Coordinates of C-alpha atoms and ligand atoms in Angstrom, one line a residue:
X1 CA 0.0 0.0 0.0
X2 CA 1.3 3.5 -0.9
X3 CA 1.7 5.8 2.1
X4 CA -0.4 8.9 2.0
X5 CA 1.8 11.9 1.5
X6 CA 2.1 14.2 4.4
X7 CA 0.9 17.8 3.8
X8 CA 2.0 20.9 5.4
X9 CA 0.7 24.4 4.9
X10 CA 3.1 27.3 4.7
X11 CA 2.0 31.0 4.3
X12 CA 4.2 33.4 2.4
X13 CA 4.1 36.8 4.2
X14 CA 5.4 40.1 3.2
X15 CA 4.8 43.3 1.3
X16 CA 3.5 43.2 -2.3
X17 CA 6.3 43.0 -4.9
X18 CA 8.9 41.7 -2.5
X19 CA 8.9 38.4 -4.4
X20 CA 6.4 36.0 -2.9
X21 CA 5.1 34.6 -6.1
X22 CA 8.5 34.5 -7.7
X23 CA 9.8 32.4 -4.8
X24 CA 6.8 30.0 -5.1
X25 CA 7.4 29.7 -8.8
X26 CA 11.1 29.1 -8.3
X27 CA 10.3 26.4 -5.7
X28 CA 7.9 24.7 -8.1
X29 CA 10.5 24.7 -10.8
X30 CA 13.4 23.5 -8.8
X31 CA 11.5 20.6 -7.2
X32 CA 10.0 19.5 -10.5
X33 CA 6.6 20.0 -9.0
X34 CA 5.2 21.2 -12.3
X35 CA 5.2 19.6 -15.8
X36 CA 7.5 20.6 -18.6
X37 CA 4.3 21.6 -20.5
X38 CA 3.3 24.1 -17.8
X39 CA 6.8 25.6 -18.0
X40 CA 6.6 25.9 -21.7
X41 CA 3.2 27.5 -21.4
X42 CA 4.5 30.1 -19.0
X43 CA 7.5 30.8 -21.4
X44 CA 5.0 31.2 -24.3
X45 CA 2.9 33.6 -22.2
X46 CA 5.9 35.8 -21.3
X47 CA 6.8 35.9 -25.0
X48 CA 3.2 36.9 -26.0
X49 CA 3.2 39.6 -23.4
X50 CA 6.6 40.8 -24.7
X51 CA 8.0 40.3 -21.1
X52 CA 11.0 38.6 -19.6
X53 CA 10.2 35.1 -18.2
X54 CA 8.8 35.4 -14.6
X55 CA 8.8 32.4 -12.3
X56 CA 5.5 33.9 -10.9
X57 CA 3.9 32.9 -14.2
X58 CA 4.2 29.3 -13.1
X59 CA 1.5 29.8 -10.5
X60 CA -2.2 29.3 -11.2
X61 CA -4.4 31.7 -9.5
X62 CA -7.6 30.6 -7.8
X63 CA -9.2 34.0 -7.3
X64 CA -12.7 32.8 -6.7
X65 CA -11.8 30.1 -4.3
X66 CA -14.4 29.7 -1.5
X67 CA -13.7 28.2 1.8
X68 CA -15.9 28.3 4.9
X69 CA -18.2 30.8 3.2
X70 CA -15.5 33.3 2.4
X71 CA -14.0 34.2 -1.0
X72 CA -10.2 34.0 -0.7
X73 CA -8.0 35.9 -3.1
X74 CA -5.0 33.8 -2.4
X75 CA -2.8 31.8 -4.7
X76 CA -1.9 28.2 -3.7
X77 CA 0.7 26.0 -5.1
X78 CA 1.8 22.5 -4.2
X79 CA 5.5 21.7 -4.0
X80 CA 6.2 18.0 -3.8
X81 CA 9.5 17.1 -2.2
X82 CA 10.8 13.9 -0.6
X83 CA 7.3 12.5 0.1
X84 CA 5.9 15.7 1.6
X85 CA 3.4 18.0 0.0
X86 CA 4.1 21.6 0.8
X87 CA 1.0 23.7 0.2
X88 CA 2.3 27.3 -0.3
X89 CA -0.2 30.0 0.4
X90 CA 0.5 33.4 -1.1
X91 CA -1.4 36.0 0.8
X92 CA -1.2 39.3 -1.1
X93 CA -2.3 41.7 1.6
X94 CA -3.4 41.8 5.2
X95 CA -7.1 41.6 4.2
X96 CA -6.5 38.2 2.5
X97 CA -4.4 37.1 5.4
X98 CA -7.2 37.8 7.8
X99 CA -9.8 36.1 5.6
X100 CA -7.5 33.1 5.3
X101 CA -7.1 33.0 9.1
X102 CA -10.8 32.9 9.5
X103 CA -11.0 29.5 8.0
X104 CA -9.3 27.1 10.4
X105 CA -8.7 24.7 7.5
X106 CA -6.4 27.0 5.7
X107 CA -4.4 28.3 8.6
X108 CA -0.7 27.9 8.1
X109 CA 1.5 25.5 10.1
X110 CA 4.5 27.6 9.3
X111 CA 5.4 30.8 7.4
X112 CA 8.1 32.4 5.3
X113 CA 8.5 36.1 5.7
X114 CA 9.8 37.8 2.7
X115 CA 11.6 41.1 2.9
X116 CA 13.1 42.6 -0.2
X117 CA 16.7 43.7 0.1
X118 CA 16.3 46.1 -2.8
X119 CA 17.2 49.6 -1.6
X120 CA 13.8 51.3 -2.2
X121 CA 11.8 48.4 -0.7
X122 CA 13.1 46.8 2.6
X123 CA 11.0 46.7 5.8
X124 CA 7.5 48.1 5.3
X125 CA 4.5 48.6 7.6
X126 CA 2.6 45.9 5.8
X127 CA 5.5 43.5 6.5
X128 CA 5.3 44.4 10.2
X129 CA 1.6 43.9 10.1
X130 CA 1.8 40.5 8.6
X131 CA 4.3 39.6 11.2
X132 CA 2.2 40.9 14.1
X133 CA -0.8 38.9 12.8
X134 CA 1.3 35.8 12.5
X135 CA 2.5 36.2 16.1
X136 CA -1.0 36.9 17.4
X137 CA -2.2 33.7 15.7
X138 CA 0.5 31.7 17.2
X139 CA 2.6 30.8 14.1
X140 CA 5.8 29.6 15.8
X141 CA 7.7 28.2 12.8
X142 CA 8.9 31.1 10.8
X143 CA 11.9 31.8 8.6
X144 CA 12.9 35.1 7.1
X145 CA 14.0 35.2 3.4
X146 CA 15.9 38.4 2.5
X147 CA 15.0 38.3 -1.2
X148 CA 16.5 40.2 -4.2
X149 CA 19.9 39.8 -2.7
X150 CA 21.2 40.1 -6.2
X151 CA 20.2 43.8 -6.2
X152 CA 22.8 44.4 -3.4
X153 CA 25.5 42.4 -5.1
X154 CA 25.2 39.5 -2.5
X155 CA 26.8 41.8 0.0
X156 CA 27.2 40.2 3.5
X157 CA 27.4 43.5 5.4
X158 CA 24.2 44.9 3.8
X159 CA 22.5 41.6 4.5
X160 CA 23.5 41.8 8.2
X161 CA 22.2 45.4 8.4
X162 CA 18.7 44.3 7.0
X163 CA 18.8 41.3 9.3
X164 CA 19.4 43.6 12.3
X165 CA 16.5 45.9 11.4
X166 CA 14.1 43.0 10.9
X167 CA 15.3 41.3 14.2
X168 CA 14.3 44.3 16.3
X169 CA 10.7 44.0 15.0
X170 CA 10.7 40.2 15.3
X171 CA 11.8 40.4 19.0
X172 CA 9.1 43.0 19.8
X173 CA 6.5 40.4 18.5
X174 CA 8.0 37.6 20.6
X175 CA 10.1 35.9 17.9
X176 CA 13.6 35.1 19.2
X177 CA 16.5 33.8 17.2
X178 CA 14.9 33.1 13.9
X179 CA 16.9 32.1 10.8
X180 CA 17.5 34.5 7.9
X181 CA 18.3 33.3 4.4
X182 CA 19.8 35.5 1.7
X183 CA 17.8 34.7 -1.4
X184 CA 17.4 35.6 -5.0
X185 CA 14.1 34.0 -6.0
X186 CA 14.7 35.3 -9.5
X187 CA 18.2 33.9 -10.0
X188 CA 17.6 30.8 -7.7
X189 CA 20.2 31.5 -5.0
X190 CA 19.7 29.6 -1.8
X191 CA 16.2 28.5 -2.8
X192 CA 16.7 24.8 -3.3
X193 CA 20.4 24.7 -3.5
X194 CA 23.1 26.7 -1.7
X195 CA 24.6 29.5 -3.9
X196 CA 28.2 30.1 -4.8
X197 CA 27.4 33.8 -4.8
X198 CA 27.0 33.8 -0.9
X199 CA 30.0 31.8 0.3
X200 CA 29.7 33.7 3.6
X201 CA 26.2 32.1 4.3
X202 CA 26.5 28.9 6.3
X203 CA 22.8 28.2 6.9
X204 CA 20.1 26.2 5.0
X205 CA 18.3 26.9 1.8
X206 CA 14.6 28.0 1.9
X207 CA 13.7 24.4 0.9
X208 CA 15.9 23.1 3.8
X209 CA 13.9 25.2 6.3
X210 CA 10.7 24.0 4.8
X211 CA 11.9 20.4 5.3
X212 CA 12.7 21.3 8.9
X213 CA 9.1 22.6 9.4
X214 CA 7.7 19.4 7.9
X215 CA 9.3 17.3 10.5
X216 CA 6.9 18.8 13.1
X217 CA 3.7 16.8 13.7
X218 CA 1.1 19.6 13.6
X219 CA -1.9 17.2 13.4
X220 CA -0.7 15.4 16.5
X221 CA -0.9 18.5 18.6
X222 CA -4.5 19.1 17.6
X223 CA -5.4 15.5 17.9
X224 CA -4.3 15.4 21.5
X225 CA -6.8 18.1 22.5
X226 CA -10.4 17.4 23.5
X227 CA -12.7 16.9 20.5
X228 CA -14.4 20.0 19.2
X229 CA -16.7 20.1 16.2
X230 CA -18.6 23.2 14.9
X231 CA -21.9 22.3 13.3
X232 CA -22.0 23.5 9.7
X233 CA -25.2 21.8 8.7
X234 CA -28.1 19.9 10.2
X235 CA -30.0 17.2 8.3
X236 CA -33.3 15.5 9.4
X237 CA -33.9 11.8 9.0
X238 CA -37.1 10.0 10.4
X239 CA -36.0 9.9 14.0
X240 CA -32.4 10.9 13.8
X241 CA -30.5 14.1 13.0
X242 CA -27.2 14.3 11.2
X243 CA -24.9 17.0 12.4
X244 CA -22.2 17.8 9.8
X245 CA -19.0 19.6 10.5
X246 CA -15.2 19.5 10.6
X247 CA -13.5 18.0 13.6
X248 CA -11.2 20.9 14.6
X249 CA -9.4 19.0 17.4
X250 CA -9.4 15.6 19.0
X251 CA -11.2 12.4 18.0
X252 CA -14.8 11.2 18.4
X253 CA -16.0 7.6 18.6
X254 CA -19.3 5.9 18.1
X255 CA -21.1 5.4 21.4
X256 CA -19.4 8.4 23.0
X257 CA -21.7 10.9 24.6
X258 CA -21.5 14.4 23.1
X259 CA -22.8 17.7 24.5
X260 CA -24.2 20.2 22.1
X261 CA -23.5 23.7 23.3
X262 CA -24.7 26.3 24.0
X263 CA -27.9 24.3 24.0
X264 CA -26.8 22.2 26.9
X265 CA -28.1 18.9 25.5
X266 CA -26.3 15.6 25.5
X267 CA -26.6 12.5 23.3
X268 CA -24.7 9.3 22.5
X269 CA -23.3 9.1 19.0
X270 CA -25.3 6.3 17.1
X271 CA -23.2 6.4 14.0
X272 CA -20.3 8.4 12.5
X273 CA -20.1 8.9 8.8
X274 CA -17.2 10.2 6.6
X275 CA -18.2 10.7 3.0
X276 CA -21.3 8.4 3.3
X277 CA -19.3 5.6 4.9
X278 CA -19.8 4.5 8.5
X279 CA -16.6 4.7 10.6
X280 CA -16.0 3.8 14.3
X281 CA -13.9 6.9 14.9
X282 CA -13.3 10.3 13.4
X283 CA -10.1 12.2 13.6
X284 CA -9.0 15.9 13.6
X285 CA -9.3 17.6 10.3
X286 CA -12.0 15.2 8.9
X287 CA -15.4 16.3 7.8
X288 CA -17.9 14.1 9.7
X289 CA -21.5 13.5 10.1
X290 CA -22.7 12.6 13.6
X291 CA -26.0 10.6 13.7
X292 CA -27.9 11.2 16.9
X293 CA -31.4 10.4 18.1
X294 CA -33.6 13.4 17.1
X295 CA -35.3 13.6 20.6
X296 CA -34.7 17.0 22.2
X297 CA -32.7 18.2 19.2
X298 CA -35.3 20.6 17.6
X299 CA -33.1 23.6 18.2
X300 CA -29.8 22.3 17.0
X301 CA -28.4 24.6 14.3
X302 CA -25.3 25.7 12.5
X303 CA -22.8 27.3 14.9
X304 CA -23.4 24.9 17.8
X305 CA -20.4 23.1 19.1
X306 CA -20.2 19.3 19.7
X307 CA -17.9 18.2 22.5
X308 CA -17.4 15.0 24.5
X309 CA -19.6 15.4 27.6
X310 CA -16.7 14.3 29.8
X311 CA -14.4 17.0 28.5
X312 CA -16.4 20.0 27.4
X313 CA -16.1 23.7 27.5
X314 CA -19.0 25.8 28.8
X315 CA -20.6 28.7 26.9
X316 CA -19.7 32.1 28.1
X317 CA -21.2 35.6 27.9
X318 CA -18.0 37.6 28.2
X319 CA -14.4 37.0 27.1
X320 CA -11.0 38.7 27.7
X321 CA -9.1 38.9 24.4
X322 CA -6.2 40.4 22.5
X323 CA -7.5 42.1 19.4
X324 CA -5.9 43.9 16.4
X325 CA -7.9 46.6 14.7
X326 CA -7.3 46.4 10.9
X327 CA -6.0 49.5 9.1
X328 CA -8.7 51.9 8.0
X329 CA -11.1 51.0 10.8
X330 CA -11.9 52.1 14.3
X331 CA -13.8 50.5 17.3
X332 CA -15.3 52.5 20.2
X333 CA -16.5 51.0 23.5
X334 CA -20.1 50.0 23.1
X335 CA -20.1 49.8 19.2
X336 CA -22.3 47.0 18.0
X337 CA -20.1 44.3 16.5
X338 CA -20.6 40.9 15.2
X339 CA -18.3 38.2 16.6
X340 CA -17.5 35.1 14.6
X341 CA -15.6 32.0 15.5
X342 CA -15.7 29.5 12.7
X343 CA -19.5 28.9 12.4
X344 CA -20.5 30.4 15.7
X345 CA -21.7 34.0 15.6
X346 CA -23.5 36.6 17.8
X347 CA -23.6 40.3 18.4
X348 CA -21.1 41.8 20.9
X349 CA -19.6 44.9 22.2
X350 CA -16.3 45.9 23.8
X351 CA -17.1 46.8 27.4
X352 CA -13.6 47.6 28.5
X353 CA -10.2 48.4 27.0
X354 CA -7.7 47.1 29.5
X355 CA -4.7 48.5 27.6
X356 CA -3.8 49.3 24.0
X357 CA -0.7 49.7 21.9
X358 CA 0.3 50.3 18.3
X359 CA 2.7 47.3 17.9
X360 CA 4.2 48.9 14.8
X361 CA 4.9 52.4 16.1
X362 CA 4.6 52.5 20.0
X363 CA 6.8 51.3 22.8
X364 CA 4.5 51.9 25.8
X365 CA 1.0 50.6 26.1
X366 CA -1.8 53.1 26.9
X367 CA -4.3 52.4 29.6
X368 CA -8.0 53.4 30.0
X369 CA -8.6 54.1 26.3
X370 CA -12.2 54.2 25.0
X371 CA -11.4 53.5 21.3
X372 CA -9.1 51.4 19.3
X373 CA -7.9 52.7 15.9
X374 CA -6.6 51.0 12.8
X375 CA -3.1 49.4 13.4
X376 CA -3.7 49.3 17.2
X377 CA -3.8 46.2 19.3
X378 CA -5.5 46.0 22.6
X379 CA -6.4 43.8 25.5
X380 CA -10.2 44.1 25.9
X381 CA -13.2 42.7 27.6
X382 CA -15.9 41.7 25.1
X383 CA -19.5 41.1 26.2
X384 CA -21.6 38.7 24.0
X385 CA -25.4 39.1 23.4
X386 CA -25.8 35.3 23.4
X387 CA -23.5 32.8 25.1
X388 CA -21.0 31.1 22.8
X389 CA -18.3 28.5 23.4
X390 CA -14.9 30.0 23.7
X391 CA -11.7 28.7 25.1
X392 CA -8.3 30.2 25.6
X393 CA -6.4 30.4 22.3
X394 CA -3.3 29.0 24.0
X395 CA -5.2 25.9 25.1
X396 CA -7.5 25.1 22.1
X397 CA -6.5 27.4 19.2
X398 CA -9.6 26.9 17.0
X399 CA -11.9 27.7 19.9
X400 CA -10.1 30.9 20.8
X401 CA -9.7 32.7 17.5
X402 CA -12.3 35.1 16.2
X403 CA -13.1 38.2 14.0
X404 CA -15.1 41.3 14.8
X405 CA -17.1 42.9 12.1
X406 CA -19.3 45.9 11.5
X407 CA -20.4 45.7 7.8
X408 CA -16.9 44.5 7.1
X409 CA -14.2 42.8 9.3
X410 CA -12.7 45.4 11.6
X411 CA -10.6 43.3 13.9
X412 CA -9.1 39.9 14.5
X413 CA -8.6 38.5 18.0
X414 CA -7.7 35.7 20.3
X415 CA -9.1 34.8 23.7
X416 CA -6.6 35.1 26.5
Ligands
LIG501 P1 4.9 39.5 -4.9 O1 3.9 40.6 -5.1 O2 5.4 39.5 -3.5 O3 4.3 38.1 -5.2 O4 6.1 39.8 -5.8 P2 6.5 39.1 -7.2 O5 7.0 37.7 -7.1 O6 5.4 39.3 -8.2 O7 7.8 40.0 -7.6 C1 7.7 41.4 -7.9 C2 8.8 41.8 -8.8 O8 10.1 41.6 -8.2 C3 8.8 41.0 -10.1 O9 9.1 41.9 -11.2 C4 10.0 40.0 -10.0 O10 10.6 39.7 -11.2 C5 10.9 40.8 -9.0 N1 11.7 39.9 -8.2 C6 11.3 38.9 -7.5 N2 12.3 38.2 -6.9 C7 13.4 38.8 -7.3 C8 14.8 38.7 -7.0 O11 15.2 37.8 -6.3 N3 15.7 39.5 -7.6 C9 15.3 40.5 -8.4 N4 16.2 41.3 -9.0 N5 14.0 40.7 -8.7 C10 13.1 39.9 -8.1

């Protein structure tokens, strides 16, 4: 039997034009993850456009991709290398990054931060913002690619200077001792093989770091947590209901008693189905159907959470959280906000700003504020109109990650 290939998701972070798509294209090319035909097609396309060949042309864009009810303007590409599938997710801006984070399924296991070494590009506010969001969302595995190293003549001193500037920001977001790779995505230096142009560099290639990230068992971490499943859909049978959703953490087994919150009802699982087939047990990441006796289940709906009765979280009406207000928005105490955590949703308001800071520009947090502006982060108390199930982000990540919206998303946050 052929072993299923392991898959790991890596986000590419960084300001537009710093070379994210070029790096992905180069990785696809060097690992032979795309066909010769696709390469020829991209060559022909560059010719027709009268342009130089761009590795970015090797990427297919999936602009209308929908996941979890959101349209994602991201580009994905799969790099196959030594039995591992690396799904690379190119997030063009912070809006897409936020949308991407909303759908637990597409959250990255690891990230590559790209900073262009070109003199007029370097460290930008958008780069810092991406980094802050990655730290807020607990992405621990991160490597920094200082790209376009060819534009500074592969100069070690200049590389060290950029590394120093980026390190200050990284430290302020809690990232210590990260690795930096001097890269030219365009010319292929240190992408999949070490470059002769940077003999002073003694570290790994970008691919080498990706392999290091893949050694980590991300699924196992989530599997060891108590089972949590958000109901996405409910179907009626004669005297049974099928609750369909994705198992965000843990495992569920036939016969186990589950509680459905915030309704506070409990039922034994009669049958578990994955793609129409009955199974004894469902694992983290699988889309499952739970078949339960219909009695007492009239009010079960999308957004409810199924948990083992012996290890469940209770619904709450207030949470303490760390939030980040997205650029161009503002939130005042008492503003009517919708709060969404996967498929759970209710109205809410911030009742207290404990302290706030602009992680990109400030050094000292401000206390007793009554509004949070774009680019600002804050520790707040949020009151919910109806009780929802939340847990600390550090304990059960999918249950502690949410977004706040007015007519559009205004902030992302985690429960502390
Ligand atoms: P993205 O917006 O971050 O995806 O950036 P792209 O990959 O589209 O690259 C933006 C521009 O930078 C393109 O014109 C690329 O050819 C160029 N570029 C990307 N990587 C390099 C590099 O390593 N060296 C040089 N000189 N140019 C690069």
